[in-house]
Structure formats: structure tokens, C-alpha cells
Short mmCIF file of C-alpha atoms in Angstrom, two decimals:
data_model
loop_
_atom_site.label_atom_id
_atom_site.label_comp_id
_atom_site.label_asym_id
_atom_site.label_seq_id
_atom_site.Cartn_x
_atom_site.Cartn_y
_atom_site.Cartn_z
CA UNK M 1 30.99 290.22 176.45
CA UNK M 2 31.65 289.23 173.07
CA UNK M 3 30.93 285.46 172.77
CA UNK M 4 34.32 284.28 172.00
CA UNK M 5 35.77 286.21 174.98
CA UNK M 6 33.01 284.57 177.08
CA UNK M 7 33.96 280.97 175.85
CA UNK M 8 37.72 281.67 176.37
CA UNK M 9 36.95 282.87 179.86
CA UNK M 10 35.19 279.65 180.37
CA UNK M 11 38.43 277.95 179.71
CA UNK M 12 37.75 276.44 176.48
CA UNK M 13 40.92 277.83 174.70
CA UNK M 14 42.09 280.84 173.10
CA UNK M 15 39.73 283.12 171.25
CA UNK M 16 41.06 281.76 167.94
CA UNK M 17 40.02 278.48 169.01
CA UNK M 18 36.54 279.67 170.46
CA UNK M 19 35.88 281.46 167.00
CA UNK M 20 36.32 277.82 165.24
CA UNK M 21 33.91 276.29 167.80
CA UNK M 22 31.35 279.11 166.91
CA UNK M 23 31.98 278.87 162.82
CA UNK M 24 31.34 274.90 163.42
CA UNK M 25 27.90 275.33 164.71
CA UNK M 26 28.87 273.94 168.26
CA UNK M 27 27.62 277.04 170.32
CA UNK M 28 24.04 277.86 171.47
CA UNK M 29 22.90 280.92 173.33
CA UNK M 30 19.69 280.37 175.18
CA UNK M 31 18.80 277.28 173.12
CA UNK M 32 19.59 279.03 169.63
CA UNK M 33 22.44 278.03 167.35
CA UNK M 34 24.87 281.09 167.25
CA UNK M 35 27.44 281.34 164.49
CA UNK M 36 27.63 285.11 164.94
CA UNK M 37 30.91 286.24 165.78
CA UNK M 38 29.64 289.55 166.97
CA UNK M 39 27.16 288.06 169.36
CA UNK M 40 27.31 289.20 173.10
CA UNK M 41 26.80 286.77 175.86
CA UNK M 42 25.90 288.12 179.21
CA UNK M 43 25.90 286.81 182.89
CA UNK M 44 22.21 285.74 182.52
CA UNK M 45 22.56 284.12 179.04
CA UNK M 46 22.68 280.17 178.99
CA UNK M 47 25.67 279.37 176.65
CA UNK M 48 26.16 275.68 175.61
CA UNK M 49 28.91 274.07 173.82
CA UNK M 50 28.11 270.63 172.20
CA UNK M 51 25.09 270.78 174.61
CA UNK M 52 26.89 271.22 177.47
CA UNK M 53 26.31 274.57 179.66
CA UNK M 54 29.52 276.58 180.14
CA UNK M 55 30.12 279.59 182.51
CA UNK M 56 33.05 281.88 182.92
CA UNK M 57 35.69 280.76 185.59
CA UNK M 58 37.78 282.95 187.68
CA UNK M 59 40.93 283.90 185.71
CA UNK M 60 43.89 281.88 186.34
CA UNK M 61 47.28 281.54 184.86
CA UNK M 62 49.93 279.17 186.07
CA UNK M 63 53.58 278.56 185.03
CA UNK M 64 55.10 275.09 184.83
CA UNK M 65 58.54 273.69 184.74
CA UNK M 66 57.90 271.42 182.02
CA UNK M 67 60.26 268.26 182.38
CA UNK M 68 61.61 266.37 179.21
CA UNK M 69 59.47 263.49 178.29
CA UNK M 70 56.07 265.05 178.76
CA UNK M 71 53.86 266.43 175.94
CA UNK M 72 52.11 269.88 175.83
CA UNK M 73 48.59 268.65 175.26
CA UNK M 74 45.67 267.35 177.54
CA UNK M 75 45.38 263.82 175.84
CA UNK M 76 47.80 261.85 173.81
CA UNK M 77 46.93 259.32 171.17
CA UNK M 78 50.08 257.25 171.98
CA UNK M 79 49.41 257.35 175.78
CA UNK M 80 52.38 259.39 176.48
CA UNK M 81 52.61 261.68 179.93
CA UNK M 82 51.00 265.11 179.39
CA UNK M 83 51.79 268.29 181.30
CA UNK M 84 48.39 268.00 182.95
CA UNK M 85 49.60 264.76 184.51
CA UNK M 86 51.46 267.11 186.67
CA UNK M 87 48.92 269.33 187.83
CA UNK M 88 46.07 269.14 190.28
CA UNK M 89 42.50 267.98 188.80
CA UNK M 90 41.16 271.49 189.71
CA UNK M 91 43.30 272.79 186.50
CA UNK M 92 41.63 270.47 184.23
CA UNK M 93 39.97 273.46 182.39
CA UNK M 94 43.42 275.44 181.78
CA UNK M 95 44.72 275.37 178.39
CA UNK M 96 48.43 275.68 177.61
CA UNK M 97 49.71 278.83 175.79
CA UNK M 98 51.88 277.39 172.92
CA UNK M 99 53.75 274.34 173.08
CA UNK M 100 57.05 272.69 174.09
CA UNK M 101 57.96 269.41 172.14
CA UNK M 102 58.12 266.44 174.31
CA UNK M 103 62.07 266.55 174.96
CA UNK M 104 62.29 270.47 175.51
CA UNK M 105 62.05 271.65 178.98
CA UNK M 106 61.29 274.84 181.00
CA UNK M 107 58.72 277.56 181.24
CA UNK M 108 55.23 276.72 180.06
CA UNK M 109 52.26 278.77 180.76
CA UNK M 110 48.72 277.45 181.19
CA UNK M 111 45.54 279.70 181.49
CA UNK M 112 41.95 280.14 181.00
CA UNK M 113 42.49 283.75 179.88
CA UNK M 114 41.92 283.77 176.30
CA UNK M 115 42.79 287.23 175.80
CA UNK M 116 46.25 286.76 177.42
CA UNK M 117 46.92 283.82 175.33
CA UNK M 118 46.09 285.73 172.14
CA UNK M 119 48.73 288.23 173.35
CA UNK M 120 51.27 285.81 174.10
CA UNK M 121 50.93 283.68 170.95
CA UNK M 122 49.76 286.04 168.03
CA UNK M 123 52.76 286.84 165.70
CA UNK M 124 52.12 290.75 165.71
CA UNK M 125 53.04 291.02 169.37
CA UNK M 126 56.55 289.56 168.77
CA UNK M 127 57.01 288.39 172.34
CA UNK M 128 60.33 287.11 173.29
CA UNK M 129 60.81 283.42 173.94
CA UNK M 130 64.44 282.88 175.34
CA UNK M 131 66.10 279.36 175.59
CA UNK M 132 69.20 277.82 176.65
CA UNK M 133 70.78 275.12 174.40
CA UNK M 134 73.45 272.44 174.61
CA UNK M 135 74.84 271.34 171.25
CA UNK M 136 76.64 268.04 170.42
CA UNK M 137 79.96 269.60 169.69
CA UNK M 138 81.77 273.18 170.17
CA UNK M 139 79.74 276.27 168.41
CA UNK M 140 81.27 277.69 165.30
CA UNK M 141 80.57 281.59 165.74
CA UNK M 142 80.87 282.07 162.02
CA UNK M 143 77.71 280.36 161.45
CA UNK M 144 75.70 282.95 163.35
CA UNK M 145 74.74 285.11 160.56
CA UNK M 146 72.97 282.22 158.99
CA UNK M 147 70.69 281.76 161.81
CA UNK M 148 70.25 285.38 162.26
CA UNK M 149 69.31 286.10 158.88
CA UNK M 150 67.30 283.19 158.60
CA UNK M 151 66.45 279.65 157.34
CA UNK M 152 63.28 278.62 155.10
CA UNK M 153 61.30 275.91 157.37
CA UNK M 154 57.87 275.05 155.99
CA UNK M 155 57.95 277.78 153.53
CA UNK M 156 58.67 280.49 156.13
CA UNK M 157 61.88 282.29 156.91
CA UNK M 158 62.61 281.19 160.34
CA UNK M 159 65.09 283.46 162.14
CA UNK M 160 66.67 283.68 165.66
CA UNK M 161 66.33 287.02 167.02
CA UNK M 162 69.40 287.02 169.22
CA UNK M 163 72.25 284.63 170.09
CA UNK M 164 74.65 284.60 172.95
CA UNK M 165 77.59 282.59 173.71
CA UNK M 166 77.77 280.60 177.11
CA UNK M 167 80.48 277.92 176.62
CA UNK M 168 81.97 276.10 173.71
CA UNK M 169 78.67 273.90 173.36
CA UNK M 170 76.13 276.20 175.34
CA UNK M 171 74.33 279.18 173.96
CA UNK M 172 71.31 281.13 174.63
CA UNK M 173 68.83 282.14 171.83
CA UNK M 174 65.77 284.42 171.60
CA UNK M 175 62.71 283.64 169.15
CA UNK M 176 59.94 285.75 168.32
CA UNK M 177 58.29 283.13 166.10
CA UNK M 178 56.52 279.85 166.86
CA UNK M 179 57.61 277.62 163.96
CA UNK M 180 57.51 273.79 164.90
CA UNK M 181 60.61 272.57 166.60
CA UNK M 182 62.19 275.75 165.12
CA UNK M 183 65.52 275.75 167.21
CA UNK M 184 66.35 272.25 166.54
CA UNK M 185 65.54 272.19 162.94
CA UNK M 186 67.63 275.59 162.50
CA UNK M 187 70.57 274.20 164.20
CA UNK M 188 70.35 270.89 162.22
CA UNK M 189 70.30 272.70 159.18
CA UNK M 190 73.89 274.24 159.99
CA UNK M 191 75.06 270.75 161.14
CA UNK M 192 74.56 270.59 164.81
CA UNK M 193 72.33 268.52 166.96
CA UNK M 194 70.63 270.06 170.02
CA UNK M 195 71.07 267.66 172.87
CA UNK M 196 69.03 269.67 175.54
CA UNK M 197 66.88 272.45 175.10
CA UNK M 198 65.34 274.64 177.94
CA UNK M 199 63.09 277.75 177.77
CA UNK M 200 63.93 280.08 180.48
CA UNK M 201 61.78 282.96 179.69
CA UNK M 202 58.51 284.20 177.95
CA UNK M 203 58.20 287.96 177.28
CA UNK M 204 59.07 289.58 180.87
CA UNK M 205 58.60 286.36 182.83
CA UNK M 206 61.74 284.27 183.74
CA UNK M 207 61.40 280.62 184.93
CA UNK M 208 63.90 281.61 187.89
CA UNK M 209 64.31 278.93 190.44
CA UNK M 210 61.12 276.93 189.96
CA UNK M 211 62.05 273.47 190.17
CA UNK M 212 61.51 271.00 187.28
CA UNK M 213 58.03 269.31 187.66
CA UNK M 214 56.61 272.15 189.83
CA UNK M 215 54.02 274.85 189.12
CA UNK M 216 52.93 278.19 190.60
CA UNK M 217 50.18 280.69 189.93
CA UNK M 218 51.38 284.01 188.49
CA UNK M 219 51.24 287.05 190.60
CA UNK M 220 48.94 290.05 189.87
CA UNK M 221 51.89 292.00 189.07
CA UNK M 222 53.14 289.61 186.62
CA UNK M 223 49.96 289.20 184.86
CA UNK M 224 49.41 292.92 184.61
CA UNK M 225 53.00 293.20 182.87
CA UNK M 226 52.10 290.33 180.48
CA UNK M 227 48.77 292.04 179.45
CA UNK M 228 50.80 295.63 179.15
CA UNK M 229 53.87 294.54 177.31
CA UNK M 230 54.52 295.07 173.84
CA UNK M 231 57.37 292.70 173.51
CA UNK M 232 60.19 291.73 176.00
CA UNK M 233 60.96 292.72 179.55
CA UNK M 234 62.42 290.99 182.55
CA UNK M 235 60.57 290.34 185.78
CA UNK M 236 61.92 287.35 188.04
CA UNK M 237 59.43 284.58 188.56
CA UNK M 238 60.50 283.74 192.19
CA UNK M 239 60.10 280.42 193.81
CA UNK M 240 57.43 277.84 193.26
CA UNK M 241 54.23 277.48 195.19
CA UNK M 242 53.16 274.26 193.37
CA UNK M 243 54.04 271.07 195.25
CA UNK M 244 52.96 268.41 192.91
CA UNK M 245 55.71 266.47 190.96
CA UNK M 246 55.66 263.07 189.01
CA UNK M 247 58.05 260.69 191.08
CA UNK M 248 60.25 260.06 188.16
CA UNK M 249 61.30 263.70 187.76
CA UNK M 250 64.70 264.52 188.14
CA UNK M 251 66.25 267.26 190.30
CA UNK M 252 66.71 270.53 188.32
CA UNK M 253 70.10 271.29 186.67
CA UNK M 254 72.07 274.22 187.36
CA UNK M 255 72.42 276.99 185.01
CA UNK M 256 76.01 277.82 183.79
CA UNK M 257 77.18 281.35 184.29
CA UNK M 258 77.66 283.26 180.94
CA UNK M 259 81.11 284.15 179.38
CA UNK M 260 81.53 286.79 176.83
CA UNK M 261 80.41 286.69 173.22
CA UNK M 262 82.60 285.45 170.74
CA UNK M 263 81.48 286.50 167.39
CA UNK M 264 77.84 286.15 168.30
CA UNK M 265 75.37 288.91 169.27
CA UNK M 266 74.54 289.74 172.97
CA UNK M 267 71.05 289.62 174.22
#
């Protein structure tokens, strides 16, 4: 197996991150430093990172309904709560697939499958990420073309792929990019503040009725669909199987029913 895939399967991060470990000279195979990206690692090889032996772990991917106030990282310099505080210790080798900012809620995937993480985060796959947003005042549909056409953020043209009207102050949007705080910053650019942001779908996987602060493992069928998809699709997520929840996490909010679009594009 190619070395970066071996390291990713051991739960050390995405293949891109594992390439960085190799390039930095932090990986050895059978006691010899290896900076060759084409190197192969087999079941009998002794692979170490920073002098610590690593081995492939059984593939595992879970979805978490991330609450607000938790950061999408393992450790935080400011001692804030992290998503790993919501998970059992046995999941300590998982890594999150992309991020949600501290106040954003909803579907967050965590995995030790580097290949899956690459497929879900690399720009060439254009994976749909669907969000429900609540604005500080009624939406003006005439502003939709500005968001759909794109606004420059960090030197990139940030676009919302689709926009759906739910109520005067609630919308659903689809992104196929991963620019930092993209939705909040785009709506701020047209004069709105996002009061609440909830991710409800990634690719073909929906948050469903998974309660806030709970997690569950993905089914084999869901994992197969995620590996095979080119972009978006829809598969119901089902009820949660995780039971660990922070004591201060609130009950999940209900999702409002959609109304007809008013000058914006339908999903």
C-alpha cells in the first residue's frame, strides 16, 4: 500500500496531511528515513511517525451533530470545548473531514479513512454541502444574483451554488467550496448577519433526525455511496446510535417547512 494511504488508514489524517509528514522527514520504514512519496508499506513493515510505531486501524466513519460552541479540532489553544469532548475515548484517532466554525451547528463527519476524506474535501469533486440559515432581517430576493454570481473572498471568487427560500428570514444554500466562514462572510457582504447556521447535508448524506450533540457510525451502504458519488445525491441519515452528549447541550430545534421560492433558485 502506498505510504500516505497507510498513514491515513492509521488515523493520522488525510492523505494530503500524510504527504506533509513524509516530506518533513517524520516517517521511517523499518528504521530507515523515508521521504519517497511512492514508497509502499506492507503489513510486515514497521512504520513509525516521530519515532512512534503506527499501524492500520479498522476503517471507521461517524457523523456527529455538532452543537454551537464547539470547535472542530482536537485541541484548542484557548481551552474551548472541542467536538472530541462529545465522543468516546476510543474515537481519539479519528479526524474531522473539513470544519464547521465554533458557532455553526450540524453534520460533521469524522473518519480514519484518508481516501474518503480526500474525496469529500478536494475541490475537483465539487461535493454539495447544504445549510439552513437564519438571517437578522427579511431576505431581499433581488440580492440572490450577487451570491450566485460570486463575491471575492481571500482572492477567490466565492459562490453559492443554489439558494432556496424557506421563510422571510430563513434560507437554504448549497456550497461546493470550502472558504473560511464563507456563508457568513458572503451574506455580510450584501448587508445581512447570519444569526444561525446549520449544515444539514454533505454529498448524499443527510443529518436527518440525529439529535444535537449525538453521533452514529455510518452504514456500509452510506459509505459505499460516499465513495462512489461524483457530486450530490440524497440518502436519509436515520436515527442516531450514539448516546454521549454534553450536559449543557440543548434539545434539537425543529426545521421549518419550505415555502415556494420568491425570486431565488430552487434546489
